[in-house]
Tab-separated table of C-alpha atoms and ligand atoms in Angstrom:
chain	number	residue	atom	x	y	z
S	25	MET	CA	7.602	61.555	-17.825
S	26	ARG	CA	4.833	62.214	-15.243
S	27	LEU	CA	3.025	59.354	-13.560
S	28	ARG	CA	-0.746	59.418	-13.796
S	29	ALA	CA	-2.933	59.701	-10.644
S	30	THR	CA	-3.923	56.010	-10.952
S	31	SER	CA	-0.239	55.003	-10.811
S	32	TRP	CA	-0.088	56.291	-7.211
S	33	VAL	CA	-2.828	53.967	-5.933
S	34	PRO	CA	-0.831	50.677	-5.857
S	35	LEU	CA	2.284	52.522	-4.642
S	36	LEU	CA	0.374	54.248	-1.824
S	37	SER	CA	-1.449	51.012	-0.822
S	38	TYR	CA	1.738	48.982	-0.926
S	39	GLY	CA	3.830	51.655	0.861
S	40	GLY	CA	1.065	52.312	3.445
S	41	GLY	CA	0.749	48.580	4.137
S	42	VAL	CA	4.494	48.190	4.722
S	43	ILE	CA	4.567	51.240	7.049
S	44	LEU	CA	1.547	49.900	8.980
S	45	CYS	CA	3.277	46.522	9.433
S	46	LEU	CA	6.482	48.213	10.637
S	47	VAL	CA	4.519	50.367	13.107
S	48	SER	CA	2.703	47.193	14.373
S	49	ALA	CA	6.063	45.466	14.870
S	50	LEU	CA	7.221	48.508	16.879
S	51	VAL	CA	4.036	48.471	18.952
S	52	ALA	CA	4.459	44.700	19.527
S	53	SER	CA	7.852	45.343	21.016
S	54	ASN	CA	6.006	47.581	23.517
S	55	GLY	CA	3.618	44.689	24.437
S	56	ASN	CA	0.301	46.171	23.015
S	57	THR	CA	-1.228	42.974	21.495
S	58	PRO	CA	-4.669	44.242	20.127
S	59	ALA	CA	-3.022	47.188	18.437
S	60	VAL	CA	-0.452	44.818	16.893
S	61	ILE	CA	-3.175	42.533	15.480
S	62	ILE	CA	-5.137	45.460	14.003
S	63	GLY	CA	-1.927	47.025	12.650
S	64	PHE	CA	-0.728	43.801	10.981
S	65	ALA	CA	-4.220	43.042	9.542
S	66	GLY	CA	-4.533	46.583	8.119
S	67	GLY	CA	-0.966	46.487	6.776
S	68	GLY	CA	-1.485	43.070	5.180
S	69	LEU	CA	-4.721	44.218	3.555
S	70	ALA	CA	-3.080	47.357	2.175
S	71	ILE	CA	-0.165	45.327	0.760
S	72	ALA	CA	-2.570	42.839	-0.887
S	73	LEU	CA	-4.592	45.713	-2.386
S	74	GLY	CA	-1.436	47.380	-3.654
S	75	LEU	CA	-0.125	44.161	-5.193
S	76	ASN	CA	-3.492	43.391	-6.903
S	77	THR	CA	-3.804	46.888	-8.407
S	78	ALA	CA	-0.213	46.698	-9.622
S	79	ARG	CA	-0.975	43.335	-11.293
S	80	GLN	CA	-4.078	44.761	-13.015
S	81	MET	CA	-2.090	47.755	-14.232
S	82	GLY	CA	0.641	45.476	-15.551
S	83	GLU	CA	-1.976	43.541	-17.547
S	84	LYS	CA	-3.352	46.802	-18.974
S	85	VAL	CA	0.121	47.928	-19.981
S	86	ASN	CA	0.679	44.576	-21.701
S	87	GLN	CA	-2.632	44.880	-23.557
S	88	LEU	CA	-1.766	48.410	-24.656
S	89	SER	CA	1.648	47.455	-25.965
S	90	SER	CA	0.183	44.465	-27.892
S	91	LEU	CA	-2.475	46.800	-29.425
S	92	HIS	CA	0.268	49.197	-30.383
S	93	ALA	CA	2.228	46.377	-32.067
S	94	GLN	CA	-0.918	45.268	-33.936
S	95	SER	CA	-1.635	48.793	-35.183
S	96	GLU	CA	1.961	49.117	-36.389
S	97	LEU	CA	1.630	45.793	-38.243
S	98	LEU	CA	-1.655	46.931	-39.835
S	99	GLN	CA	-0.080	50.234	-40.780
S	100	SER	CA	2.873	48.531	-42.476
S	101	GLN	CA	0.513	46.076	-44.251
S	102	LEU	CA	-1.568	49.030	-45.453
S	103	GLU	CA	1.529	50.786	-46.740
S	104	ALA	CA	2.688	47.616	-48.528
S	105	GLN	CA	-0.747	47.294	-50.164
S	106	GLN	CA	-0.661	50.956	-51.159
S	107	ARG	CA	2.763	50.437	-52.772
S	108	ALA	CA	1.464	47.318	-54.594
S	109	VAL	CA	-1.520	49.290	-55.983
S	110	ASP	CA	0.814	52.140	-57.012
S	111	ASN	CA	3.180	49.684	-58.739
S	112	LEU	CA	0.238	48.045	-60.493
S	113	ALA	CA	-1.123	51.408	-61.669
S	114	ASP	CA	2.358	52.501	-62.782
S	115	GLY	CA	2.767	49.359	-64.898
S	116	LEU	CA	-0.482	49.953	-66.814
S	117	GLU	CA	-0.495	51.233	-70.398
S	118	VAL	CA	-3.498	53.395	-69.501
S	119	ALA	CA	-3.091	56.863	-68.020
S	120	LEU	CA	-4.976	57.136	-64.727
S	121	PHE	CA	-5.939	60.205	-62.719
S	122	ILE	CA	-7.908	60.584	-59.522
S	123	CYS	CA	-9.380	64.046	-58.997
S	124	ASP	CA	-10.993	65.556	-55.932
S	125	SER	CA	-14.304	67.429	-55.818
S	126	ARG	CA	-12.569	70.662	-56.957
S	127	GLY	CA	-11.197	68.958	-60.071
S	128	GLN	CA	-7.657	68.858	-58.693
S	129	ILE	CA	-5.503	65.828	-59.328
S	130	VAL	CA	-4.799	63.836	-56.171
S	131	TYR	CA	-3.175	60.898	-57.934
S	132	ALA	CA	-1.668	60.221	-61.363
S	133	ASN	CA	0.087	57.059	-62.485
S	134	ARG	CA	3.363	56.992	-64.428
S	135	ARG	CA	1.654	56.702	-67.861
S	136	ALA	CA	-0.397	59.829	-67.089
S	137	SER	CA	2.777	61.784	-66.302
S	138	GLU	CA	4.439	60.479	-69.501
S	139	LEU	CA	1.444	61.145	-71.741
S	140	PHE	CA	1.051	64.743	-70.630
S	141	ASP	CA	4.751	65.290	-69.956
S	142	PHE	CA	4.275	66.372	-66.352
S	143	ARG	CA	6.598	65.306	-63.552
S	144	ASP	CA	4.162	65.443	-60.638
S	145	PRO	CA	0.660	66.581	-61.555
S	146	ARG	CA	-0.699	66.147	-58.023
S	147	GLY	CA	-2.427	69.171	-56.568
S	148	ARG	CA	-2.982	70.781	-59.987
S	149	PRO	CA	-6.247	71.070	-61.959
S	150	VAL	CA	-6.795	68.607	-64.859
S	151	LEU	CA	-6.981	71.500	-67.304
S	152	ALA	CA	-3.602	72.921	-66.230
S	153	VAL	CA	-1.908	69.541	-66.678
S	154	THR	CA	-3.522	68.329	-69.898
S	155	LEU	CA	-4.572	71.631	-71.523
S	156	SER	CA	-7.722	69.799	-72.592
S	157	HIS	CA	-11.066	71.447	-71.930
S	158	ASP	CA	-12.782	68.287	-73.194
S	159	LEU	CA	-11.078	66.107	-70.592
S	160	GLU	CA	-12.002	68.554	-67.851
S	161	ARG	CA	-15.598	68.625	-69.099
S	162	ILE	CA	-15.853	64.821	-69.056
S	163	ALA	CA	-14.556	64.690	-65.475
S	164	LEU	CA	-17.065	67.363	-64.413
S	165	ASP	CA	-19.924	65.606	-66.264
S	166	ALA	CA	-19.124	62.329	-64.471
S	167	GLN	CA	-19.131	64.150	-61.143
S	168	ARG	CA	-22.354	66.036	-61.873
S	169	THR	CA	-24.334	63.083	-63.255
S	170	GLU	CA	-22.601	60.362	-61.191
S	171	GLN	CA	-22.756	58.335	-64.409
S	172	PRO	CA	-19.704	56.966	-66.278
S	173	GLN	CA	-18.747	59.115	-69.293
S	174	ARG	CA	-16.890	57.824	-72.369
S	175	SER	CA	-15.487	59.648	-75.359
S	176	GLU	CA	-12.768	59.660	-77.973
S	177	LEU	CA	-10.767	62.860	-77.568
S	178	SER	CA	-7.950	64.530	-79.453
S	179	PHE	CA	-5.154	66.115	-77.434
S	180	SER	CA	-2.746	68.661	-78.812
S	181	PHE	CA	-0.376	68.910	-75.834
S	182	PRO	CA	2.485	67.962	-75.630
S	183	LYS	CA	1.869	66.489	-79.120
S	184	GLU	CA	-1.071	65.463	-81.287
S	185	ARG	CA	-2.698	62.360	-79.775
S	186	VAL	CA	-6.016	60.545	-79.789
S	187	GLY	CA	-7.247	58.891	-76.615
S	188	LEU	CA	-10.212	56.822	-75.480
S	189	VAL	CA	-11.344	58.509	-72.293
S	190	LYS	CA	-13.510	57.198	-69.483
S	191	ALA	CA	-14.509	59.114	-66.368
S	192	TRP	CA	-16.419	57.629	-63.464
S	193	VAL	CA	-17.042	58.502	-59.845
S	194	ASN	CA	-16.027	56.523	-56.808
S	195	PRO	CA	-19.352	55.127	-55.467
S	196	GLU	CA	-17.927	55.281	-51.912
S	197	ASP	CA	-17.101	58.955	-52.324
S	198	PRO	CA	-18.928	60.598	-55.293
S	199	GLY	CA	-16.767	63.724	-54.907
S	200	LYS	CA	-13.803	61.758	-56.304
S	201	VAL	CA	-13.538	61.191	-60.050
S	202	PHE	CA	-11.439	58.516	-61.754
S	203	LEU	CA	-10.174	59.361	-65.227
S	204	SER	CA	-8.560	56.901	-67.634
S	205	VAL	CA	-7.017	57.790	-70.994
S	206	TYR	CA	-6.045	55.017	-73.417
S	207	ASP	CA	-3.757	56.258	-76.167
S	208	ILE	CA	-5.064	55.022	-79.559
S	209	THR	CA	-3.026	57.380	-81.743
S	210	ASP	CA	-1.177	54.531	-83.502
S	211	LEU	CA	-4.355	52.564	-84.043
S	212	ARG	CA	-6.097	55.549	-85.652
S	213	ARG	CA	-3.004	56.271	-87.787
S	214	LEU	CA	-2.975	52.679	-89.101
S	215	GLU	CA	-6.699	52.896	-89.847
S	216	ARG	CA	-6.133	56.122	-91.741
S	217	ILE	CA	-3.286	54.504	-93.745
S	218	ARG	CA	-5.538	51.567	-94.635
S	219	GLN	CA	-8.405	53.834	-95.672
S	220	ASP	CA	-6.102	56.020	-97.729
S	221	PHE	CA	-4.624	52.917	-99.333
S	222	VAL	CA	-8.055	51.626	-100.400
S	223	ALA	CA	-9.004	55.040	-101.758
S	224	ASN	CA	-5.691	55.409	-103.621
S	225	VAL	CA	-5.818	51.899	-105.109
S	226	SER	CA	-9.358	52.509	-106.321
S	227	HIS	CA	-8.315	55.799	-107.938
S	228	GLU	CA	-5.232	54.212	-109.513
S	229	LEU	CA	-7.284	51.322	-110.921
S	230	ARG	CA	-9.827	53.560	-112.524
S	231	THR	CA	-7.633	55.168	-115.171
S	232	PRO	CA	-6.146	51.970	-116.684
S	233	MET	CA	-9.582	50.330	-116.556
S	234	THR	CA	-11.185	53.164	-118.498
S	235	LEU	CA	-8.355	52.982	-121.059
S	236	ILE	CA	-8.553	49.188	-121.468
S	237	ARG	CA	-12.289	49.419	-121.889
S	238	SER	CA	-12.195	52.081	-124.568
S	239	MET	CA	-9.408	50.271	-126.457
S	240	ALA	CA	-11.333	46.996	-126.325
S	241	GLU	CA	-14.424	48.807	-127.628
S	242	THR	CA	-12.407	50.219	-130.525
S	243	LEU	CA	-11.016	46.778	-131.327
S	244	LEU	CA	-14.540	45.347	-131.140
S	245	ASP	CA	-15.661	47.754	-133.839
S	246	ASP	CA	-12.702	46.752	-136.033
S	247	ALA	CA	-13.025	43.054	-135.463
S	248	GLU	CA	-16.614	42.648	-136.506
S	249	LYS	CA	-15.803	39.724	-138.722
S	250	ALA	CA	-13.546	37.815	-136.324
S	251	THR	CA	-16.036	36.130	-133.974
S	252	GLN	CA	-13.432	34.723	-131.566
S	253	SER	CA	-11.824	38.074	-130.872
S	254	GLU	CA	-15.321	39.509	-130.470
S	255	ARG	CA	-15.993	36.947	-127.733
S	256	TYR	CA	-12.766	37.776	-125.946
S	257	LEU	CA	-13.210	41.501	-126.309
S	258	THR	CA	-16.732	41.328	-124.887
S	259	LYS	CA	-15.380	39.372	-121.922
S	260	ILE	CA	-12.617	41.957	-121.392
S	261	ILE	CA	-15.209	44.725	-121.348
S	262	ASP	CA	-17.407	42.826	-118.856
S	263	GLU	CA	-14.487	42.187	-116.519
S	264	VAL	CA	-13.349	45.800	-116.695
S	265	ASP	CA	-16.895	46.893	-115.868
S	266	ARG	CA	-16.863	44.590	-112.858
S	267	LEU	CA	-13.540	46.013	-111.702
S	268	SER	CA	-14.942	49.524	-112.138
S	269	LEU	CA	-17.951	48.644	-109.989
S	270	MET	CA	-15.681	47.177	-107.328
S	271	SER	CA	-13.418	50.209	-107.322
S	272	GLN	CA	-16.517	52.442	-107.074
S	273	ASP	CA	-17.841	50.440	-104.098
S	274	LEU	CA	-14.433	50.527	-102.397
S	275	LEU	CA	-14.363	54.291	-102.795
S	276	ILE	CA	-17.882	54.610	-101.346
S	277	LEU	CA	-16.876	52.443	-98.372
S	278	SER	CA	-13.629	54.315	-97.853
S	279	ALA	CA	-15.406	57.692	-97.987
S	280	ALA	CA	-18.075	56.472	-95.549
S	281	GLU	CA	-15.383	55.238	-93.155
S	282	SER	CA	-13.128	58.252	-93.219
S	283	ASN	CA	-15.554	61.167	-93.166
S	284	PRO	CA	-17.786	62.000	-90.234
S	285	VAL	CA	-21.471	61.791	-91.167
S	286	ARG	CA	-22.871	65.136	-92.265
S	287	LYS	CA	-26.506	64.951	-91.277
S	288	HIS	CA	-29.357	67.196	-92.280
S	289	GLY	CA	-33.134	66.932	-92.544
S	290	CYS	CA	-33.906	63.901	-94.723
S	291	ASP	CA	-37.250	62.427	-95.750
S	292	ILE	CA	-36.340	58.744	-95.526
S	293	ALA	CA	-39.761	57.714	-96.932
S	294	ASP	CA	-39.017	59.786	-100.030
S	295	VAL	CA	-35.530	58.244	-100.371
S	296	PHE	CA	-36.859	54.659	-100.389
S	297	ARG	CA	-39.888	55.499	-102.573
S	298	ALA	CA	-37.626	57.163	-105.164
S	299	SER	CA	-35.249	54.172	-105.119
S	300	VAL	CA	-38.191	51.847	-105.773
S	301	VAL	CA	-39.134	53.980	-108.803
S	302	GLN	CA	-35.503	53.942	-110.007
S	303	LEU	CA	-35.231	50.133	-109.849
S	304	GLU	CA	-38.765	49.307	-111.034
S	305	ALA	CA	-37.659	48.600	-114.616
S	306	SER	CA	-34.936	46.199	-113.458
S	307	ALA	CA	-37.493	44.272	-111.308
S	308	HIS	CA	-40.058	44.151	-114.116
S	309	ARG	CA	-37.449	42.755	-116.522
S	310	LYS	CA	-37.218	39.742	-114.183
S	311	GLY	CA	-41.004	39.534	-113.900
S	312	LEU	CA	-40.980	40.671	-110.253
S	313	GLU	CA	-43.392	42.988	-108.515
S	314	LEU	CA	-41.645	45.828	-106.698
S	315	ARG	CA	-43.746	48.224	-104.639
S	316	TYR	CA	-43.453	50.856	-101.947
S	317	ASP	CA	-45.946	50.375	-99.151
S	318	GLY	CA	-44.971	52.811	-96.426
S	319	ALA	CA	-45.499	56.239	-94.887
S	320	LYS	CA	-45.873	59.275	-97.120
S	321	GLU	CA	-43.284	61.168	-95.190
S	322	CYS	CA	-40.816	60.341	-92.416
S	323	LEU	CA	-38.321	63.005	-91.427
S	324	ILE	CA	-35.037	62.034	-89.844
S	325	GLU	CA	-31.588	63.577	-89.411
S	326	ALA	CA	-29.347	61.805	-91.931
S	327	ASN	CA	-27.078	62.119	-94.923
S	328	THR	CA	-29.466	61.780	-97.874
S	329	ALA	CA	-26.821	60.645	-100.412
S	330	GLN	CA	-25.719	57.840	-98.080
S	331	MET	CA	-29.320	56.837	-97.387
S	332	VAL	CA	-29.918	56.564	-101.156
S	333	GLN	CA	-26.912	54.227	-101.263
S	334	VAL	CA	-28.418	52.026	-98.526
S	335	ALA	CA	-31.807	51.949	-100.257
S	336	LEU	CA	-30.347	51.054	-103.681
S	337	ASN	CA	-28.087	48.320	-102.255
S	338	LEU	CA	-30.879	46.614	-100.318
S	339	ILE	CA	-33.504	46.834	-103.062
S	340	GLN	CA	-31.041	45.807	-105.795
S	341	ASN	CA	-30.040	42.765	-103.693
S	342	ALA	CA	-33.687	41.843	-103.219
S	343	ILE	CA	-34.128	41.923	-107.023
S	344	ASN	CA	-30.879	39.986	-107.624
S	345	TYR	CA	-31.683	37.192	-105.206
S	346	THR	CA	-35.382	36.761	-106.021
S	347	ASN	CA	-36.521	34.557	-108.910
S	348	THR	CA	-40.292	34.876	-108.601
S	349	GLY	CA	-42.746	36.847	-106.514
S	350	SER	CA	-42.485	40.311	-105.091
S	351	ILE	CA	-40.445	42.838	-103.183
S	352	VAL	CA	-42.162	45.175	-100.752
S	353	VAL	CA	-40.491	48.235	-99.256
S	354	THR	CA	-42.002	49.877	-96.154
S	355	VAL	CA	-41.078	52.884	-94.026
S	356	LYS	CA	-42.748	53.397	-90.636
S	357	GLN	CA	-42.215	55.871	-87.844
S	358	LYS	CA	-42.157	54.121	-84.451
S	359	LYS	CA	-41.743	56.310	-81.348
S	360	ASP	CA	-38.313	57.892	-81.821
S	361	VAL	CA	-37.062	55.706	-84.675
S	362	ALA	CA	-37.761	55.152	-88.345
S	363	GLU	CA	-38.092	51.485	-89.286
S	364	ILE	CA	-37.519	50.569	-92.908
S	365	SER	CA	-37.881	47.061	-94.285
S	366	VAL	CA	-37.151	45.479	-97.649
S	367	GLU	CA	-38.954	42.168	-97.864
S	368	ASP	CA	-38.525	39.699	-100.713
S	369	THR	CA	-39.828	36.260	-101.651
S	370	GLY	CA	-36.422	35.205	-102.947
S	371	ILE	CA	-33.912	32.415	-102.443
S	372	GLY	CA	-33.368	33.270	-98.762
S	373	ILE	CA	-30.214	32.760	-96.728
S	374	ALA	CA	-29.297	29.610	-94.780
S	375	SER	CA	-28.821	30.304	-91.063
S	376	GLU	CA	-25.090	29.410	-91.103
S	377	HIS	CA	-24.423	32.284	-93.543
S	378	LEU	CA	-26.501	34.906	-91.725
S	379	PRO	CA	-23.798	36.110	-89.302
S	380	ARG	CA	-21.293	36.598	-92.141
S	381	ILE	CA	-23.181	38.266	-94.987
S	382	PHE	CA	-22.263	41.787	-93.791
S	383	GLU	CA	-18.530	41.035	-94.082
S	384	ARG	CA	-16.632	42.575	-96.973
S	385	PHE	CA	-16.535	40.323	-100.062
S	386	TYR	CA	-18.539	37.573	-98.350
S	387	ARG	CA	-20.802	35.944	-100.922
S	388	ILE	CA	-22.820	32.775	-100.462
S	389	ASP	CA	-22.857	31.895	-104.148
S	390	LYS	CA	-19.953	33.598	-105.899
S	391	GLY	CA	-21.223	32.639	-109.365
S	392	ARG	CA	-24.670	34.113	-108.785
S	393	SER	CA	-23.225	37.262	-107.255
S	394	ARG	CA	-20.910	37.717	-110.281
S	395	ASN	CA	-23.748	37.169	-112.752
S	396	THR	CA	-25.843	39.831	-111.088
S	397	GLY	CA	-22.938	42.300	-111.146
S	398	GLY	CA	-22.416	42.069	-107.372
S	399	THR	CA	-19.137	43.150	-105.809
S	400	GLY	CA	-19.624	41.518	-102.404
S	401	LEU	CA	-19.498	44.950	-100.782
S	402	GLY	CA	-23.129	46.136	-100.950
S	403	LEU	CA	-24.233	44.925	-97.529
S	404	SER	CA	-21.050	46.011	-95.748
S	405	ILE	CA	-21.467	49.512	-97.189
S	406	ALA	CA	-25.129	49.602	-96.094
S	407	LYS	CA	-24.305	48.350	-92.594
S	408	HIS	CA	-21.446	50.772	-92.171
S	409	ILE	CA	-23.569	53.766	-93.209
S	410	VAL	CA	-26.507	52.763	-90.998
S	411	GLU	CA	-24.277	52.236	-87.941
S	412	ALA	CA	-22.452	55.523	-88.545
S	413	HIS	CA	-25.913	57.132	-88.264
S	414	GLY	CA	-26.443	55.459	-84.873
S	415	GLY	CA	-28.818	52.893	-86.390
S	416	GLU	CA	-28.987	49.160	-86.904
S	417	LEU	CA	-29.291	46.874	-89.949
S	418	LYS	CA	-30.828	43.471	-89.260
S	419	VAL	CA	-31.789	40.492	-91.387
S	420	ASP	CA	-34.394	37.829	-90.986
S	421	SER	CA	-34.319	35.073	-93.584
S	422	ALA	CA	-35.275	31.474	-94.319
S	423	LEU	CA	-33.835	29.421	-97.138
S	424	ASN	CA	-36.127	29.305	-100.203
S	425	ARG	CA	-38.719	31.473	-98.459
S	426	GLY	CA	-37.267	34.942	-98.712
S	427	SER	CA	-35.487	37.582	-96.680
S	428	THR	CA	-36.381	40.766	-94.829
S	429	PHE	CA	-33.685	43.379	-94.260
S	430	THR	CA	-34.662	45.940	-91.617
S	431	VAL	CA	-33.014	49.298	-91.026
S	432	VAL	CA	-33.705	51.095	-87.750
S	433	LEU	CA	-32.597	54.731	-87.636
S	434	PRO	CA	-32.967	57.304	-84.864
S	435	LEU	CA	-35.159	60.243	-85.867
S	436	GLY	CA	-32.913	62.885	-84.355
Q	7	LIG	P1	-23.237	41.106	-103.503
Q	7	LIG	O1	-22.641	42.179	-104.295
Q	7	LIG	O2	-22.593	39.783	-103.713
Q	7	LIG	O3	-24.704	41.073	-103.592
Q	7	LIG	P2	-23.663	42.001	-100.817
Q	7	LIG	O4	-22.709	42.487	-99.804
Q	7	LIG	O5	-24.701	42.945	-101.257
Q	7	LIG	O6	-22.800	41.472	-102.015
Q	7	LIG	O7	-24.362	40.722	-100.238
Q	7	LIG	C1	-23.563	39.684	-99.709
Q	7	LIG	C2	-24.216	38.326	-99.930
Q	7	LIG	O8	-25.404	38.247	-99.130
Q	7	LIG	C3	-24.667	38.114	-101.340
Q	7	LIG	O9	-23.628	37.606	-102.136
Q	7	LIG	C4	-25.785	37.121	-101.163
Q	7	LIG	O10	-25.261	35.820	-101.081
Q	7	LIG	C5	-26.389	37.489	-99.818
Q	7	LIG	N1	-27.611	38.327	-99.968
Q	7	LIG	C6	-27.690	39.675	-99.903
Q	7	LIG	N2	-28.971	40.091	-100.023
Q	7	LIG	C7	-29.711	38.996	-100.169
Q	7	LIG	C8	-31.127	38.754	-100.350
Q	7	LIG	N3	-32.024	39.746	-100.378
Q	7	LIG	N4	-31.532	37.471	-100.474
Q	7	LIG	C9	-30.660	36.454	-100.408
Q	7	LIG	N5	-29.327	36.609	-100.258
Q	7	LIG	C10	-28.855	37.856	-100.144
C-alpha cells in the first residue's frame, strides 16, 4: 500500500521537529544560547504541528470507517428487503413479470415460471417465454400509452389456460412494464359447466312437458262429462305451459351467457316500435294505452334478436304490472348513446325491492307474477343482454305511481 502525499505532512513535521530539538541540544552543549532557543522553539512548533495534523487525520480515518460500516449496514438492509419482496412475490397466486423498455423480462416470480413452464425467463422476450402475441401486445400498449391495460386472454402454451391480464408502467420509470396474469381457467370451466347444465336441463324438461301436455289435452277431450277431471287437466296444462316458459327463458339466458354477442347494424327504434305493435292487443285487453313516442330511426351496433327480447320483456312487464293508465315507449339518440325508456303508470316498486328485481327468480309478488305468466327471469335476461352490449339497464320507480325502465346502449 502506498501512503498518500498528505500522510507525509504530519510525519515530516513531527520528524523535523524532533531533529531540530536534537540539533538545538547539540548546539546548547557548545554554549550558543540564542541558537538553542530558536532551535527548541522551531522544533517544538514543528512537533505540535505534526501531532495536530496526525490527530485530524485520525479523526478523518475514523469518520471514513464509520461511513463504510453504515453503507455496509444499508446494503445488507437493502438486500434483506429485496429478499422479502421476492419472497412475497413468489408466494402470490398471480404470475408477475417486469419487462424493460425492449420488452425483455427482467424479473418473473415463481408463479410466472410455473404457469409458462420456464425455469428462468429473465433476459428473454415475453413472446419467447409465453408464446402469446396478445400478452406481448398488451405490454407494448401499456408502454406506448402509459395507461394500464386489462384483458382476458387465452393461452395455449404449455396448456390451454385463461388468464386475467393487467399491464401497467412504473410511474418512476415509464420504460419498465409490470405484467400480472391471474389464472381463471378453473373459474371459467365451472361457469361453462353451470351454463351447460342449465341448457341441458331445459332441453331435457321440454320433451316430457310436451308429452304430458298433449296427453292431458287428449284426456280433456275424452273427459268432457267429468267436470272434476276437466278442472285437474286444465291445471296440469297450465302448469306445463308455465314450465315450458321457464325452460324457454332459461335457454335464452344460457345462450346469452355462453355466446359472445354477434353485433350488426340494428335500428333500435324499429325494434321497440315493432314490439309495441306486437303487444298492443294484450295492452288493449286490459284497457291500457300503449304507444311508441320516439325517434323514427336510431341505428346502433347490436344483436337484433336479443334487442327484440329486451323490448318484449320490458313492455310485457309494463303491461303485467299496470292496472290502469298508459305505457309509453321512447327511443332517443343522445350524443354517442341510444336511450330507450319504457314508462308505465302501474303498481310501481317499493324502494327496498329495487336493488333485487334484476336477480334471477326474484319476484315481489309471486302470486301476481304467476298469474301474469311470469317466470321471474325476464329482467335478468334483459339486464344480461344489455350489459353484454356494453350498455346499462336502470329503473326508476315509486310505489303506486309507476315505473320507468331505461336502457342506455352505445351506438357503436
Ligand atoms: P316476472 O316474470 O316475475 O315478471 P321479471 O324478472 O320480469 O320477472 O321481473 C321481476 C319482478 O320485478 C317482477 O316479479 C315484478 O315484481 C317486478 N317488476 C318488473 N317490472 C315491473 C314493472 N314495470 N312494474 C312493477 N314491477 C315490476
